[in-house]
Short mmCIF file of C-alpha atoms in Angstrom, two decimals:
data_model
loop_
_atom_site.label_atom_id
_atom_site.label_comp_id
_atom_site.label_asym_id
_atom_site.label_seq_id
_atom_site.Cartn_x
_atom_site.Cartn_y
_atom_site.Cartn_z
CA MET A 23 -26.55 58.29 -8.74
CA ALA A 24 -27.13 56.32 -5.62
CA ALA A 25 -29.81 58.74 -4.62
CA PHE A 26 -31.44 58.45 -7.93
CA ALA A 27 -31.32 54.65 -7.88
CA LEU A 28 -32.94 54.76 -4.35
CA PHE A 29 -35.63 56.92 -5.73
CA ILE A 30 -36.31 54.47 -8.57
CA CYS A 31 -36.37 51.60 -6.16
CA LYS A 32 -39.14 53.49 -4.06
CA ILE A 33 -41.22 53.97 -7.11
CA PHE A 34 -40.87 50.36 -8.21
CA MET A 35 -41.76 49.09 -4.69
CA THR A 36 -44.90 51.37 -4.55
CA PHE A 37 -45.92 49.87 -8.03
CA LEU A 38 -45.63 46.30 -6.61
CA LEU A 39 -48.02 47.10 -3.77
CA PHE A 40 -50.69 47.74 -6.45
CA THR A 41 -49.89 44.81 -8.68
CA ALA A 42 -51.61 41.39 -8.26
CA HIS A 43 -49.46 38.27 -8.58
CA SER A 44 -50.75 34.87 -9.38
CA SER A 45 -47.64 33.37 -7.49
CA ALA A 46 -44.25 34.13 -6.14
CA VAL A 47 -40.95 32.33 -6.19
CA THR A 48 -37.32 32.94 -5.04
CA VAL A 49 -34.31 32.28 -7.20
CA SER A 50 -30.96 31.75 -5.50
CA ILE A 51 -27.94 33.50 -7.37
CA PRO A 52 -24.58 31.80 -6.64
CA ASP A 53 -21.76 34.02 -5.62
CA ALA A 54 -19.61 32.47 -8.42
CA ALA A 55 -20.29 30.58 -11.72
CA PRO A 56 -20.21 26.79 -11.14
CA GLU A 57 -17.01 25.01 -11.89
CA GLY A 58 -16.87 23.83 -15.43
CA ALA A 59 -19.54 26.38 -16.69
CA PRO A 60 -19.01 26.63 -20.44
CA THR A 61 -17.96 29.86 -22.30
CA VAL A 62 -20.65 31.18 -24.53
CA ASP A 63 -20.09 33.44 -27.73
CA GLY A 64 -21.85 34.83 -30.69
CA THR A 65 -21.78 31.52 -32.70
CA LEU A 66 -24.15 29.74 -30.19
CA PHE A 67 -27.09 30.57 -32.70
CA SER A 68 -25.70 29.56 -36.04
CA LEU A 69 -27.42 28.70 -39.30
CA SER A 70 -27.89 25.60 -41.38
CA ILE A 71 -28.92 26.85 -44.94
CA GLU A 72 -30.61 24.63 -47.50
CA GLN A 73 -28.06 24.70 -50.43
CA ASP A 74 -30.50 24.92 -53.43
CA ARG A 75 -31.41 28.59 -52.65
CA TRP A 76 -28.10 29.67 -51.19
CA LEU A 77 -27.88 32.58 -53.64
CA ASP A 78 -31.20 34.00 -52.24
CA TRP A 79 -29.48 34.22 -48.94
CA ALA A 80 -25.95 35.68 -49.86
CA GLY A 81 -26.71 37.37 -53.14
CA ASN A 82 -25.26 36.68 -56.60
CA SER A 83 -22.99 37.83 -59.22
CA THR A 84 -25.63 40.09 -60.83
CA THR A 85 -27.37 41.77 -57.96
CA GLY A 86 -24.48 41.68 -55.46
CA ARG A 87 -24.90 41.22 -51.75
CA ASN A 88 -28.36 40.53 -50.35
CA GLN A 89 -28.57 43.55 -47.92
CA PHE A 90 -31.23 41.77 -45.79
CA PHE A 91 -28.57 39.41 -44.62
CA ASN A 92 -27.66 42.23 -42.46
CA THR A 93 -29.67 40.46 -40.00
CA LEU A 94 -26.42 38.43 -39.22
CA ASP A 95 -24.58 41.65 -38.54
CA ASN A 96 -27.21 42.56 -35.97
CA ILE A 97 -25.96 39.54 -33.89
CA ILE A 98 -22.32 40.58 -34.35
CA GLN A 99 -23.14 44.09 -32.98
CA PHE A 100 -23.89 42.35 -29.72
CA THR A 101 -21.17 39.76 -29.48
CA GLY A 102 -18.48 40.73 -31.97
CA ALA A 103 -18.63 37.22 -33.43
CA ALA A 104 -20.38 36.10 -36.72
CA PRO A 105 -22.80 33.16 -36.53
CA GLN A 106 -21.36 30.16 -38.38
CA LEU A 107 -23.02 28.78 -41.61
CA ARG A 108 -23.45 25.30 -42.72
CA ILE A 109 -24.64 25.34 -46.44
CA GLY A 110 -25.92 21.94 -47.62
CA ALA A 111 -28.70 19.73 -46.20
CA ASP A 112 -31.01 17.75 -48.41
CA SER A 113 -30.20 19.61 -51.54
CA GLU A 114 -26.44 18.98 -51.22
CA ASP A 115 -27.19 15.56 -52.48
CA ARG A 116 -29.03 16.93 -55.48
CA THR A 117 -26.27 19.30 -56.62
CA ASP A 118 -24.09 19.07 -59.56
CA PHE A 119 -21.32 21.27 -60.82
CA LYS A 120 -21.18 22.50 -64.43
CA PRO A 121 -18.46 24.95 -65.69
CA GLY A 122 -20.07 27.92 -67.29
CA VAL A 123 -23.22 27.98 -65.39
CA GLN A 124 -24.09 31.40 -64.17
CA ASP A 125 -24.79 31.12 -60.47
CA ALA A 126 -27.37 28.23 -60.19
CA GLU A 127 -30.16 26.45 -62.36
CA LEU A 128 -32.89 24.79 -60.19
CA ILE A 129 -35.70 22.38 -60.95
CA ILE A 130 -38.34 22.91 -58.14
CA GLN A 131 -41.72 21.19 -57.55
CA ASP A 132 -44.87 23.18 -57.54
CA PRO A 133 -46.00 24.26 -54.17
CA ASP A 134 -48.65 22.34 -52.23
CA GLU A 135 -50.61 22.95 -49.03
CA CYS A 136 -48.35 20.95 -46.78
CA THR A 137 -45.05 21.96 -48.41
CA PRO A 138 -45.33 25.43 -50.06
CA TYR A 139 -41.59 25.61 -50.69
CA HIS A 140 -39.97 22.37 -51.78
CA GLU A 141 -36.32 21.64 -51.84
CA ALA A 142 -35.11 21.64 -55.49
CA ALA A 143 -35.20 18.19 -57.20
CA ASN A 144 -32.05 19.12 -59.04
CA VAL A 145 -29.39 21.88 -58.65
CA THR A 146 -26.88 22.73 -61.18
CA VAL A 147 -24.24 25.36 -60.09
CA GLY A 148 -21.07 27.11 -61.41
CA ASP A 149 -18.19 28.87 -59.73
CA ALA A 150 -20.08 31.95 -58.85
CA PHE A 151 -22.40 29.83 -56.57
CA TYR A 152 -19.48 29.26 -54.14
CA GLU A 153 -17.74 32.44 -54.77
CA ALA A 154 -20.95 34.15 -53.24
CA ALA A 155 -19.67 33.37 -49.72
CA ARG A 156 -17.67 36.47 -50.00
CA PHE A 157 -20.78 38.41 -49.31
CA LEU A 158 -20.90 37.04 -45.80
CA PRO A 159 -19.78 39.04 -42.77
CA ASN A 160 -16.00 39.18 -42.09
CA GLY A 161 -15.01 36.30 -39.83
CA THR A 162 -17.79 33.94 -40.95
CA HIS A 163 -16.87 30.31 -40.67
CA VAL A 164 -18.43 27.97 -43.26
CA ILE A 165 -19.22 24.21 -43.59
CA TRP A 166 -20.19 23.25 -47.31
CA GLY A 167 -21.84 20.03 -48.42
CA VAL A 168 -21.11 17.96 -51.46
CA ASN A 169 -23.10 15.15 -53.20
CA PHE A 170 -22.64 11.79 -51.90
CA ARG A 171 -26.07 10.31 -52.70
CA ARG A 172 -25.44 9.65 -56.38
CA SER A 173 -22.17 7.73 -55.72
CA ASN A 174 -20.51 9.79 -58.51
CA LEU A 175 -16.89 10.70 -57.56
CA THR A 176 -16.61 12.94 -60.59
CA ALA A 177 -19.51 15.10 -59.38
CA ALA A 178 -18.15 15.38 -55.89
CA PHE A 179 -14.70 16.13 -57.20
CA LEU A 180 -15.88 19.09 -59.45
CA GLU A 181 -17.86 20.47 -56.47
CA ALA A 182 -14.95 20.17 -54.04
CA GLN A 183 -12.63 21.55 -56.63
CA ALA A 184 -14.84 24.55 -57.05
CA ILE A 185 -15.25 25.08 -53.28
CA GLY A 186 -11.58 25.01 -52.83
CA LYS A 187 -11.06 27.31 -55.63
CA ALA A 188 -13.58 29.81 -54.26
CA PHE A 189 -12.05 30.00 -50.86
CA ARG A 190 -8.56 30.55 -52.27
CA THR A 191 -9.58 33.72 -54.17
CA GLU A 192 -8.36 37.03 -53.19
CA ALA A 193 -11.90 38.42 -52.92
CA MET A 194 -12.69 35.61 -50.38
CA LYS A 195 -9.43 36.18 -48.46
CA ASP A 196 -10.23 39.98 -48.35
CA ALA A 197 -13.84 39.22 -47.14
CA GLY A 198 -12.31 37.14 -44.25
CA VAL A 199 -14.73 34.24 -44.75
CA ILE A 200 -13.16 30.87 -43.71
CA LEU A 201 -13.96 27.37 -44.95
CA ASP A 202 -13.84 24.99 -42.00
CA TYR A 203 -15.29 21.81 -43.23
CA VAL A 204 -16.61 20.02 -46.40
CA GLU A 205 -19.45 17.75 -45.60
CA ILE A 206 -19.85 14.56 -47.77
CA GLY A 207 -23.52 13.60 -48.01
CA ASN A 208 -26.59 14.31 -45.88
CA GLU A 209 -28.96 11.91 -44.10
CA ALA A 210 -27.60 8.74 -45.70
CA ASP A 211 -30.35 6.66 -44.06
CA LEU A 212 -32.75 8.10 -46.58
CA TYR A 213 -30.74 6.81 -49.56
CA ILE A 214 -32.48 3.33 -49.62
CA GLY A 215 -35.92 5.06 -49.77
CA ASN A 216 -34.89 7.31 -52.75
CA ASP A 217 -33.46 4.28 -54.54
CA SER A 218 -29.97 5.50 -54.61
CA ARG A 219 -28.74 2.54 -52.66
CA ASP A 220 -29.77 -1.12 -52.51
CA GLU A 221 -32.11 -2.24 -49.82
CA ASP A 222 -29.36 -4.03 -47.90
CA PHE A 223 -27.34 -0.89 -47.59
CA ASP A 224 -26.20 -0.65 -43.88
CA VAL A 225 -23.91 1.32 -41.72
CA ALA A 226 -20.79 -0.74 -42.37
CA GLU A 227 -21.20 -0.52 -46.11
CA TYR A 228 -21.86 3.21 -45.77
CA VAL A 229 -18.75 3.82 -43.79
CA GLU A 230 -16.55 1.79 -46.27
CA GLU A 231 -18.03 3.68 -49.21
CA TRP A 232 -17.83 7.00 -47.68
CA THR A 233 -14.17 6.48 -46.75
CA THR A 234 -13.18 5.38 -50.21
CA PHE A 235 -15.26 8.26 -51.61
CA ALA A 236 -13.49 10.82 -49.36
CA THR A 237 -10.08 9.58 -50.15
CA ASN A 238 -10.51 9.60 -53.77
CA VAL A 239 -12.20 13.07 -53.81
CA THR A 240 -9.32 14.62 -51.80
CA ALA A 241 -6.63 12.91 -54.03
CA ALA A 242 -8.48 13.98 -57.20
CA ALA A 243 -8.72 17.50 -56.10
CA GLY A 244 -5.18 17.71 -55.00
CA ILE A 245 -6.00 18.35 -51.51
CA ARG A 246 -3.23 17.49 -48.94
CA ARG A 247 -3.07 17.72 -45.17
CA LEU A 248 -1.03 20.89 -45.05
CA ALA A 249 -1.92 22.34 -48.47
CA TYR A 250 -4.16 25.19 -47.43
CA THR A 251 -2.91 25.85 -43.80
CA ALA A 252 -1.19 29.04 -45.04
CA VAL A 253 -4.47 30.59 -46.29
CA GLY A 254 -6.21 29.85 -43.01
CA TRP A 255 -8.54 26.92 -43.81
CA ARG A 256 -8.71 23.25 -43.60
CA PHE A 257 -10.49 20.40 -45.55
CA CYS A 258 -12.51 17.88 -43.54
CA TRP A 259 -15.49 15.55 -43.90
CA PHE A 260 -18.54 14.55 -41.98
CA ILE A 261 -19.72 11.04 -41.67
CA SER A 262 -23.46 10.98 -41.06
CA GLN A 263 -25.25 7.91 -39.60
CA CYS A 264 -28.84 7.73 -38.39
CA LEU A 265 -29.21 7.11 -34.74
CA GLY A 266 -32.93 7.69 -33.97
CA GLN A 267 -35.56 10.05 -32.86
CA PHE A 268 -34.80 13.07 -30.66
CA ILE A 269 -37.68 14.46 -28.83
CA LYS A 270 -40.99 13.12 -27.72
CA VAL A 271 -43.31 15.91 -29.04
CA GLY A 272 -44.87 14.96 -32.38
CA GLY A 273 -46.83 16.72 -35.14
CA ASP A 274 -46.73 17.23 -38.86
CA ASN A 275 -46.23 20.09 -41.35
CA CYS A 276 -49.78 20.41 -42.55
CA ALA A 277 -51.50 21.65 -39.40
CA GLY A 278 -50.61 23.05 -36.10
CA ASP A 279 -52.54 24.36 -33.12
CA ASN A 280 -52.03 25.95 -29.67
CA ASP A 281 -52.04 22.67 -27.97
CA LEU A 282 -49.07 21.59 -30.08
CA LEU A 283 -47.41 25.06 -29.55
CA GLN A 284 -47.65 24.58 -25.77
CA ASP A 285 -46.14 21.15 -26.16
CA LEU A 286 -43.23 22.77 -27.94
CA MET A 287 -42.73 25.35 -25.29
CA THR A 288 -42.99 22.98 -22.33
CA LYS A 289 -40.01 23.19 -20.09
CA THR A 290 -39.81 19.35 -19.40
CA ASN A 291 -40.27 18.50 -23.03
CA ILE A 292 -37.28 20.72 -24.08
CA ARG A 293 -34.98 19.61 -21.27
CA ASP A 294 -35.90 15.81 -21.30
CA GLY A 295 -35.19 15.76 -25.05
CA LEU A 296 -31.63 17.34 -24.66
CA ASP A 297 -30.86 15.43 -21.46
CA GLY A 298 -30.88 12.19 -23.59
CA PHE A 299 -27.58 13.40 -25.17
CA VAL A 300 -25.83 13.97 -21.82
CA PRO A 301 -24.28 10.47 -21.41
CA ASP A 302 -22.69 10.71 -24.87
CA ILE A 303 -21.46 14.20 -24.34
CA LYS A 304 -19.73 13.25 -21.17
CA ALA A 305 -18.58 9.83 -22.15
CA GLN A 306 -16.87 10.84 -25.44
CA GLY A 307 -15.31 14.10 -24.37
CA LEU A 308 -15.82 15.56 -27.73
CA ASP A 309 -17.35 18.65 -29.11
CA TYR A 310 -21.06 18.30 -29.62
CA VAL A 311 -22.73 20.18 -32.45
CA LEU A 312 -26.25 20.30 -33.35
CA GLY A 313 -25.68 20.69 -37.16
CA GLU A 314 -29.24 20.98 -38.50
CA THR A 315 -31.90 21.67 -35.88
CA ASN A 316 -35.54 22.92 -35.66
CA SER A 317 -39.16 22.16 -34.92
CA PHE A 318 -41.09 19.85 -37.09
CA ALA A 319 -40.16 17.87 -40.05
CA GLY A 320 -41.34 19.03 -43.50
CA HIS A 321 -40.15 22.63 -42.93
CA GLY A 322 -42.23 23.11 -39.77
CA SER A 323 -45.76 23.21 -38.60
CA PRO A 324 -48.00 26.20 -39.54
CA GLY A 325 -49.01 28.38 -36.54
CA VAL A 326 -46.49 26.65 -34.40
CA SER A 327 -42.96 26.94 -36.09
CA ASN A 328 -43.59 30.54 -37.23
CA SER A 329 -44.99 31.64 -33.88
CA ALA A 330 -43.70 33.79 -31.06
CA GLY A 331 -43.88 30.87 -28.74
CA ALA A 332 -41.30 29.15 -30.88
CA ALA A 333 -38.95 32.01 -30.04
CA LEU A 334 -39.19 31.24 -26.33
CA TRP A 335 -38.60 27.51 -27.17
CA ALA A 336 -35.57 28.28 -29.30
CA LEU A 337 -33.98 30.49 -26.58
CA GLU A 338 -34.43 27.76 -23.91
CA TYR A 339 -33.37 24.97 -26.31
CA ALA A 340 -30.15 26.79 -27.19
CA LEU A 341 -29.16 27.94 -23.79
CA TYR A 342 -29.94 24.77 -22.03
CA GLY A 343 -28.21 22.85 -24.75
CA LYS A 344 -25.02 24.88 -24.25
CA GLU A 345 -25.22 24.34 -20.52
CA ILE A 346 -25.32 20.45 -20.85
CA GLY A 347 -22.40 20.51 -23.24
CA VAL A 348 -23.60 21.35 -26.76
CA THR A 349 -20.83 23.49 -28.45
CA ARG A 350 -23.12 25.17 -31.15
CA LEU A 351 -26.48 24.91 -32.75
CA TYR A 352 -27.15 25.30 -36.46
CA PHE A 353 -30.78 26.26 -36.93
CA HIS A 354 -31.87 25.16 -40.30
CA GLU A 355 -33.11 27.66 -42.75
CA GLY A 356 -34.82 27.46 -46.14
CA VAL A 357 -36.62 29.96 -48.33
CA GLY A 358 -40.40 29.79 -47.46
CA TYR A 359 -39.95 27.34 -44.51
CA LYS A 360 -42.27 27.57 -41.57
CA TYR A 361 -39.62 26.17 -39.11
CA ASN A 362 -39.26 26.71 -35.51
CA LEU A 363 -38.53 23.38 -33.65
CA VAL A 364 -40.84 20.77 -32.03
CA ARG A 365 -39.54 17.48 -33.06
CA PRO A 366 -36.23 17.14 -34.91
CA LEU A 367 -36.19 14.50 -37.53
CA LYS A 368 -33.25 12.31 -36.62
CA SER A 369 -29.89 12.52 -34.97
CA HIS A 370 -26.66 11.67 -36.87
CA LEU A 371 -23.23 10.56 -35.73
CA ALA A 372 -20.55 12.56 -37.51
CA ALA A 373 -16.76 11.96 -37.46
CA ILE A 374 -14.62 14.68 -38.86
CA ILE A 375 -11.12 13.95 -40.09
CA SER A 376 -9.00 17.22 -40.06
CA PRO A 377 -5.74 17.68 -41.79
CA ARG A 378 -4.73 20.20 -39.28
CA LEU A 379 -5.81 18.07 -36.29
CA CYS A 380 -6.03 14.65 -38.04
CA THR A 381 -7.13 12.73 -35.05
CA ARG A 382 -9.88 15.28 -33.89
CA LEU A 383 -13.34 13.85 -33.70
CA ARG A 384 -16.64 15.61 -33.19
CA LEU A 385 -20.22 14.42 -32.71
CA VAL A 386 -22.63 16.25 -34.84
CA PHE A 387 -26.38 15.96 -34.51
CA TYR A 388 -28.80 16.97 -37.25
CA PHE A 389 -32.25 18.39 -36.72
CA MET A 390 -34.02 21.59 -38.16
CA SER A 391 -35.08 25.35 -37.57
CA PHE A 392 -36.12 28.89 -39.06
CA MET A 393 -35.36 32.52 -38.36
CA ILE A 394 -35.21 34.60 -41.60
CA GLN A 395 -37.01 34.89 -44.97
CA PRO A 396 -34.25 36.42 -47.01
CA THR A 397 -36.15 37.10 -50.21
CA GLU A 398 -39.47 37.96 -51.70
CA LEU A 399 -42.15 35.20 -51.43
CA PHE A 400 -45.13 34.76 -53.76
CA VAL A 401 -47.05 31.95 -52.06
CA SER A 402 -48.10 31.56 -48.34
CA ILE A 403 -45.56 29.78 -46.15
CA THR A 404 -48.58 28.14 -44.25
CA ASP A 405 -50.78 26.65 -47.06
CA GLY A 406 -49.11 27.29 -50.32
CA SER A 407 -51.86 29.70 -51.59
CA PRO A 408 -50.96 32.47 -54.00
CA LEU A 409 -50.29 36.00 -52.24
CA ASP A 410 -52.12 38.97 -53.70
CA THR A 411 -49.05 41.03 -52.88
CA PRO A 412 -45.52 39.44 -52.66
CA LEU A 413 -44.26 39.26 -49.16
CA PRO A 414 -40.85 41.01 -48.81
CA PRO A 415 -37.96 39.71 -46.94
CA HIS A 416 -38.60 39.54 -43.12
CA ILE A 417 -37.55 37.95 -39.96
CA GLN A 418 -39.50 35.14 -38.17
CA PRO A 419 -40.29 35.37 -34.44
CA ILE A 420 -37.52 32.92 -33.64
CA TYR A 421 -35.06 35.57 -34.66
CA TYR A 422 -35.58 37.29 -31.40
CA ALA A 423 -34.20 34.19 -29.57
CA ALA A 424 -30.86 34.72 -31.33
CA ILE A 425 -30.84 38.48 -30.61
CA ILE A 426 -31.67 37.93 -26.82
CA ALA A 427 -29.06 35.24 -26.50
CA ALA A 428 -26.56 37.56 -28.12
CA ASP A 429 -27.49 40.69 -25.97
CA ALA A 430 -27.12 38.45 -22.82
CA THR A 431 -23.87 37.06 -23.95
CA GLY A 432 -22.24 40.41 -24.68
CA ASP A 433 -18.91 40.97 -26.47
CA ASP A 434 -16.31 40.22 -23.64
CA GLY A 435 -15.36 36.86 -25.28
CA ASP A 436 -15.22 34.99 -21.88
CA THR A 437 -18.84 35.02 -20.70
CA LEU A 438 -19.74 31.92 -18.73
CA LEU A 439 -23.14 30.37 -18.74
CA SER A 440 -25.05 28.37 -16.23
CA VAL A 441 -28.55 27.19 -15.60
CA LEU A 442 -29.97 28.32 -12.33
CA GLU A 443 -32.60 26.46 -10.35
CA ILE A 444 -36.09 27.83 -9.86
CA ASP A 445 -39.10 26.06 -8.24
CA ASN A 446 -41.54 26.73 -11.05
CA ASP A 447 -42.64 24.23 -13.84
CA ASN A 448 -42.87 27.10 -16.44
CA ILE A 449 -40.07 29.41 -15.79
CA THR A 450 -36.39 28.69 -16.55
CA VAL A 451 -33.42 30.82 -15.48
CA HIS A 452 -29.87 31.16 -17.09
CA GLY A 453 -26.99 33.16 -15.45
CA PHE A 454 -24.31 34.90 -17.40
CA PHE A 455 -21.13 35.38 -15.42
CA ASP A 456 -17.76 37.26 -16.15
CA SER A 457 -14.37 35.43 -16.23
CA ASN A 458 -14.05 35.93 -12.57
CA GLY A 459 -17.32 34.14 -12.00
CA ALA A 460 -19.29 37.16 -10.93
CA ILE A 461 -22.99 37.29 -12.15
CA LYS A 462 -23.45 39.95 -14.91
CA ARG A 463 -26.80 39.04 -16.37
CA ALA A 464 -29.74 36.66 -15.99
CA VAL A 465 -32.31 35.54 -18.47
CA PHE A 466 -35.68 34.49 -17.18
CA ILE A 467 -38.09 32.67 -19.74
CA ASN A 468 -41.73 32.04 -18.85
CA LEU A 469 -42.83 29.14 -21.07
CA GLU A 470 -46.37 29.24 -20.04
CA GLY A 471 -48.47 29.98 -23.26
CA HIS A 472 -50.69 32.94 -23.35
CA PHE A 473 -52.92 32.48 -26.52
CA SER A 474 -55.08 34.88 -28.47
CA ASP A 475 -58.26 32.56 -28.12
CA SER A 476 -57.99 32.48 -24.33
CA ASP A 477 -60.55 34.21 -22.19
CA GLU A 478 -58.45 33.96 -19.07
CA GLU A 479 -56.27 36.86 -17.75
CA ARG A 480 -52.64 36.68 -18.51
CA THR A 481 -50.75 35.29 -15.48
CA SER A 482 -47.71 36.55 -13.94
CA VAL A 483 -45.21 35.37 -11.37
CA HIS A 484 -43.27 37.55 -8.92
CA ILE A 485 -39.56 36.75 -8.75
CA ASP A 486 -37.34 37.54 -5.77
CA LEU A 487 -33.66 37.18 -5.97
CA ASP A 488 -31.45 35.71 -3.14
CA PHE A 489 -27.80 36.36 -3.19
CA GLY A 490 -27.17 34.54 0.03
CA ASP A 491 -24.59 35.84 2.30
CA SER A 492 -22.53 37.51 -0.51
CA ASP A 493 -22.82 41.24 -1.24
CA GLY A 494 -24.85 41.07 -4.33
CA PRO A 495 -25.71 43.92 -6.71
CA THR A 496 -28.18 46.51 -5.39
CA THR A 497 -29.67 47.63 -8.64
CA MET A 498 -30.66 46.04 -11.87
CA GLN A 499 -31.85 47.11 -15.46
CA ILE A 500 -34.85 45.06 -16.68
CA LYS A 501 -35.45 44.47 -20.41
CA ARG A 502 -38.34 42.56 -21.78
CA LEU A 503 -39.40 40.65 -24.88
CA HIS A 504 -42.90 41.90 -25.62
CA VAL A 505 -45.01 39.12 -26.99
CA PRO A 506 -48.67 39.84 -27.89
CA PHE A 507 -49.60 36.12 -27.69
CA ALA A 508 -47.76 32.84 -28.02
CA ASP A 509 -49.49 32.20 -31.38
CA ALA A 510 -48.70 35.75 -32.74
CA ASP A 511 -46.31 35.70 -35.80
CA HIS A 512 -45.44 39.36 -35.54
CA SER A 513 -45.43 42.59 -33.36
CA LEU A 514 -42.65 41.30 -30.93
CA THR A 515 -40.26 43.74 -29.61
CA TRP A 516 -37.01 43.39 -27.49
CA GLY A 517 -36.58 46.25 -25.02
CA GLY A 518 -38.99 48.42 -27.17
CA VAL A 519 -36.94 47.77 -30.31
CA THR A 520 -38.37 45.94 -33.40
CA TYR A 521 -36.44 43.91 -36.02
CA GLU A 522 -39.53 43.54 -38.28
CA THR A 523 -38.27 46.23 -40.59
CA GLU A 524 -37.60 46.42 -44.46
CA ASP A 525 -33.90 45.85 -44.02
CA GLY A 526 -33.92 43.71 -40.85
CA ARG A 527 -32.19 46.62 -38.91
CA PRO A 528 -33.54 47.45 -35.37
CA THR A 529 -35.70 50.54 -35.01
CA GLY A 530 -37.62 52.10 -32.03
CA GLU A 531 -36.62 53.54 -28.81
CA GLN A 532 -34.91 51.29 -26.35
CA SER A 533 -37.06 50.73 -23.21
CA MET A 534 -35.60 49.39 -20.05
CA THR A 535 -36.31 49.93 -16.34
CA THR A 536 -34.10 50.43 -13.42
CA ALA A 537 -35.17 48.61 -10.12
CA CYS A 538 -33.87 47.51 -6.78
CA VAL A 539 -32.60 43.96 -6.69
CA SER A 540 -34.16 43.55 -3.29
CA ASP A 541 -37.70 44.29 -4.66
CA GLY A 542 -37.56 41.49 -7.49
CA PHE A 543 -39.67 41.72 -10.57
CA ASP A 544 -42.71 40.27 -12.40
CA ILE A 545 -42.58 38.07 -15.39
CA ARG A 546 -45.80 37.40 -17.46
CA ALA A 547 -46.81 34.25 -19.30
CA THR A 548 -45.04 33.98 -22.65
CA GLU A 549 -42.33 36.54 -21.82
CA VAL A 550 -38.51 36.77 -21.51
CA VAL A 551 -36.85 39.14 -19.00
CA LEU A 552 -33.15 40.05 -19.06
CA LEU A 553 -31.63 41.47 -15.93
CA SER A 554 -28.36 43.12 -16.03
CA PHE A 555 -26.83 43.90 -12.66
CA SER A 556 -24.78 46.78 -11.43
#
């Protein structure tokens, strides 16, 4: 094996002699993970799902499980952990429960150019709507939203009762799907604009009303602090309060361009936006969760949110977020949304009251995002025009970000994550360490955009690795995200494998190269490289 590795190294070094580089940079690899480095697992990339079309994601009582939701299982195959789901968002405040309804009845606005797929104006659901959670992968943890906007205790009581009933069924227990929290209301700062509250509705009034609401709902539903401990779930609430804008990059959901995409991908834009939360994260000492996150408001910007460049943005956004103290990110999903993530709408403060840990608090911030189209589409997601041929279920480029993060994390359950410094304005580096602190893998992301309309040659940077005085690894495997262009919306591959298939399952022959660590490697503009050390 050693002789073979040396032979491979010589071939790789010969190749380097004939390869031109636009620049070169050295990255120092520490001999141990920094103190306090967070543990990362398969729930880092989790999903926030718009509630109105929930059954298009999970499946329903007639058709059964939506097999395309196997895309969640792809992540489990790498990490052994299921992404968590938050089901609710805007349409949770438009939902009513009605006994006898088969699955769900929706009233949806016609598509238009800027918003081809609107949230339902009204959602009426029955028991089967909540029972469909049994179709999720075993071990999935769920947050479910109920209607607060209408100030109707009866409506919220019926929803909460149906949710509790669904998660106490034998089918749900057998499926191993766990209800963690119930969320009461979404983006209450918008209630004034939609005439559900008086114009003088403020934070103090909101908190008072929410507290009364939550107390009465739990009492009416017969929910007590220890009532459901035996079946493995707890009943909690979110209090949401608008705190302000998140990131400086701006745009809209009607038109996007490559300049906007490069703004989204820019290293300083991503990190500066997240760094604004660091004082709160460290001061409060609580779990920070980005509960609904993505690119642009209004379901995303066409040509930006649904592009390959957005995948690089999402990967950097999630990994760096974890490194500064974010516990988990729920990327927002909705049928037909363009999403990717440029300027999250607003952040929200959320306090959770847990019967099992009744003094525990978390801060939860909401924004928006998009990975998967789970069902057949009949109008274009970019301009609302009718499609000659329905578009089958498919993944979006951002899905590759979740796959890469899962691949780098692995299934050890104790992988440590840390940002590594690099003297380059476009490239970021993230180290993945074992429980003893030794480097296992490293992800390099080149956020410089390479666009289809550019006449310039695609640039590359040569990376050398410096392990200091320690005996670092001698060989490494190199795996790459192939991206045709930053503005491409398909034809990506991860290590030679594509997930752009009919069932969302990977296909293709895996492609990795083995090289000498001492020789370094090249990374092109708009590319991700995973190094695995041995």
